[in-house]
Amino acid sequence: MTTPKDIIFIHVPKTAGSTIYKNFNLTRIEKHTTLNYAQLNYPGRFKKDTYIMGSVRNPWQRAVSLYNWTKNYITPKHRHNLTWKKWLYQEDKKMIHDDIHYVDVLNKDPLKQVNYFINKDGEVQYDEIIRCEHLIADVLKSPVLESKPLRNENVLGTGKDYQGYYDDEDIEYIREKSKWEIEEFGYEF
């Protein structure tokens, strides 16, 4: 079993990342940063055999969770009062959330989870992905995580009943943005 010091955890926002990295004491370079950013800014933290782990979530559910989190739960100076549609179609989320940590300097579109796993060479790189919806099952199958009861961290229920937010146009918009997650992990609306 790999020791946690050999693992770098890429924390995609609103994907059970806090639960995973806190329960297993994993190394997270910076909260919600991309692999590319981490490799370029902290090259000494990456060895040839560094195990890259991260988490993902159903992209439609995650978008609703991210919308609700940025509208209701972050610090008051960073909250917005945008409608779902206006927020969803705002291409540069950085313009909405000045200096908010979930928008990486190299990732201007936080809706695309794949951006968090693109390395400094422009390729998708990871050794293991934990799916938020299958957290327990994926942890049990993990070759590097010890099976144990998990404490839920940062669970707000902000993505529940996500389907009610969407019309056909919105469904296709997320489908287009999230091709990687849908193809790689079989997500459906």
C-alpha positions as semicolon CSV with decimal commas, in nm:
position;residue;x (nm);y (nm);z (nm)
1;M;0,000;0,000;0,000
2;T;0,133;0,345;-0,093
3;T;0,182;0,580;0,200
4;P;-0,016;0,907;0,204
5;K;0,302;1,112;0,160
6;D;0,338;0,956;-0,188
7;I;-0,011;1,073;-0,287
8;I;-0,108;1,415;-0,421
9;F;-0,480;1,480;-0,397
10;I;-0,637;1,706;-0,660
11;H;-0,939;1,863;-0,493
12;V;-1,207;1,942;-0,749
13;P;-1,465;2,162;-0,572
14;K;-1,798;2,007;-0,472
15;T;-1,688;1,645;-0,529
16;A;-1,649;1,518;-0,167
17;G;-1,287;1,631;-0,173
18;S;-1,283;1,756;0,187
19;T;-1,424;1,425;0,308
20;I;-1,161;1,229;0,117
21;Y;-0,849;1,426;0,194
22;K;-0,934;1,486;0,563
23;N;-1,033;1,125;0,636
24;F;-0,716;0,987;0,479
25;N;-0,478;1,271;0,568
26;L;-0,382;1,322;0,204
27;T;-0,155;1,594;0,072
28;R;-0,338;1,868;-0,112
29;I;-0,107;2,129;-0,270
30;E;-0,359;2,413;-0,252
31;K;-0,733;2,393;-0,212
32;H;-0,905;2,352;-0,550
33;T;-0,596;2,393;-0,765
34;T;-0,529;2,217;-1,094
35;L;-0,261;1,954;-1,147
36;N;-0,099;2,183;-1,405
37;Y;-0,077;2,471;-1,159
38;A;0,056;2,245;-0,884
39;Q;0,325;2,092;-1,107
40;L;0,439;2,431;-1,237
41;N;0,442;2,604;-0,898
42;Y;0,550;2,315;-0,671
43;P;0,772;2,095;-0,891
44;G;0,963;1,955;-0,592
45;R;0,645;1,792;-0,459
46;F;0,618;1,562;-0,762
47;K;0,840;1,258;-0,800
48;K;0,835;1,005;-1,083
49;D;0,618;0,768;-0,876
50;T;0,387;1,028;-0,719
51;Y;0,033;0,889;-0,711
52;I;-0,220;1,143;-0,844
53;M;-0,563;1,101;-0,689
54;G;-0,875;1,313;-0,719
55;S;-1,251;1,307;-0,711
56;V;-1,533;1,386;-0,954
57;R;-1,910;1,417;-0,939
58;N;-2,205;1,395;-1,175
59;P;-2,151;1,719;-1,371
60;W;-2,518;1,826;-1,368
61;Q;-2,544;1,772;-0,994
62;R;-2,208;1,937;-0,932
63;A;-2,302;2,251;-1,129
64;V;-2,614;2,299;-0,915
65;S;-2,412;2,240;-0,599
66;L;-2,148;2,491;-0,709
67;Y;-2,415;2,746;-0,799
68;N;-2,588;2,712;-0,461
69;W;-2,259;2,717;-0,272
70;T;-2,146;3,038;-0,442
71;K;-2,488;3,194;-0,393
72;N;-2,550;3,100;-0,030
73;Y;-2,256;2,955;0,158
74;I;-1,931;3,129;0,080
75;T;-1,828;3,448;0,256
76;P;-2,073;3,736;0,207
77;K;-1,832;3,945;-0,001
78;H;-1,812;3,663;-0,259
79;R;-2,180;3,571;-0,279
80;H;-2,380;3,650;-0,589
81;N;-2,750;3,706;-0,653
82;L;-2,759;3,573;-1,007
83;T;-3,032;3,351;-1,140
84;W;-2,938;2,993;-1,225
85;K;-2,934;3,066;-1,601
86;K;-2,729;3,385;-1,574
87;W;-2,474;3,212;-1,350
88;L;-2,457;2,898;-1,565
89;Y;-2,394;3,083;-1,891
90;Q;-2,149;3,336;-1,746
91;E;-1,836;3,209;-1,922
92;D;-1,578;3,363;-1,691
93;K;-1,681;3,267;-1,337
94;K;-1,379;3,467;-1,215
95;M;-1,566;3,784;-1,313
96;I;-1,847;3,685;-1,079
97;H;-1,632;3,570;-0,789
98;D;-1,339;3,805;-0,764
99;D;-1,042;3,622;-0,606
100;I;-1,244;3,317;-0,503
101;H;-1,025;3,012;-0,457
102;Y;-1,214;2,764;-0,676
103;V;-1,119;2,943;-0,998
104;D;-0,760;2,849;-1,069
105;V;-0,546;3,093;-1,265
106;L;-0,500;2,823;-1,528
107;N;-0,861;2,707;-1,521
108;K;-1,112;2,976;-1,606
109;D;-1,401;2,730;-1,634
110;P;-1,465;2,550;-1,304
111;L;-1,753;2,354;-1,461
112;K;-1,503;2,136;-1,653
113;Q;-1,369;1,885;-1,403
114;V;-1,117;1,753;-1,655
115;N;-0,928;2,084;-1,630
116;Y;-0,820;1,990;-1,279
117;F;-0,641;1,678;-1,410
118;I;-0,450;1,827;-1,703
119;N;-0,079;1,817;-1,630
120;K;0,196;2,060;-1,727
121;D;0,236;1,875;-2,058
122;G;-0,129;1,931;-2,149
123;E;-0,233;1,568;-2,095
124;V;-0,499;1,426;-1,863
125;Q;-0,316;1,254;-1,577
126;Y;-0,441;1,064;-1,274
127;D;-0,385;0,729;-1,107
128;E;-0,716;0,708;-0,928
129;I;-1,047;0,894;-0,924
130;I;-1,305;0,860;-0,648
131;R;-1,660;0,926;-0,766
132;C;-1,860;1,132;-0,518
133;E;-2,175;0,925;-0,580
134;H;-1,984;0,601;-0,516
135;L;-1,761;0,726;-0,236
136;I;-1,773;0,420;-0,010
137;A;-1,750;0,164;-0,294
138;D;-1,461;0,350;-0,461
139;V;-1,271;0,381;-0,131
140;L;-1,317;0,008;-0,069
141;K;-1,171;-0,066;-0,416
142;S;-0,882;0,180;-0,377
143;P;-0,535;0,028;-0,392
144;V;-0,397;0,305;-0,169
145;L;-0,670;0,401;0,079
146;E;-0,732;0,202;0,394
147;S;-1,094;0,097;0,438
148;K;-1,248;0,270;0,741
149;P;-1,565;0,454;0,842
150;L;-1,574;0,802;0,690
151;R;-1,667;1,132;0,852
152;N;-1,853;1,353;0,606
153;E;-1,698;1,698;0,574
154;N;-1,851;2,009;0,418
155;V;-2,179;1,837;0,327
156;L;-2,446;2,097;0,263
157;G;-2,688;1,912;0,036
158;T;-2,647;2,187;-0,222
159;G;-2,686;1,956;-0,521
160;K;-2,992;1,762;-0,413
161;D;-3,284;1,764;-0,654
162;Y;-3,058;1,904;-0,923
163;Q;-3,276;1,796;-1,216
164;G;-3,537;2,063;-1,140
165;Y;-3,287;2,337;-1,227
166;Y;-3,243;2,224;-1,586
167;D;-3,426;2,272;-1,911
168;D;-3,317;2,094;-2,232
169;E;-3,076;2,375;-2,329
170;D;-2,901;2,363;-1,991
171;I;-2,873;1,984;-2,001
172;E;-2,697;2,002;-2,338
173;Y;-2,475;2,291;-2,224
174;I;-2,338;2,083;-1,936
175;R;-2,318;1,774;-2,161
176;E;-2,097;1,970;-2,402
177;K;-1,874;2,112;-2,128
178;S;-1,845;1,782;-1,944
179;K;-1,771;1,535;-2,224
180;W;-1,470;1,393;-2,043
181;E;-1,652;1,320;-1,718
182;I;-1,950;1,171;-1,901
183;E;-1,735;0,946;-2,122
184;E;-1,479;0,852;-1,857
185;F;-1,721;0,779;-1,572
186;G;-2,052;0,712;-1,745
187;Y;-2,247;1,002;-1,598
188;E;-2,603;1,065;-1,713
189;F;-2,849;1,341;-1,643
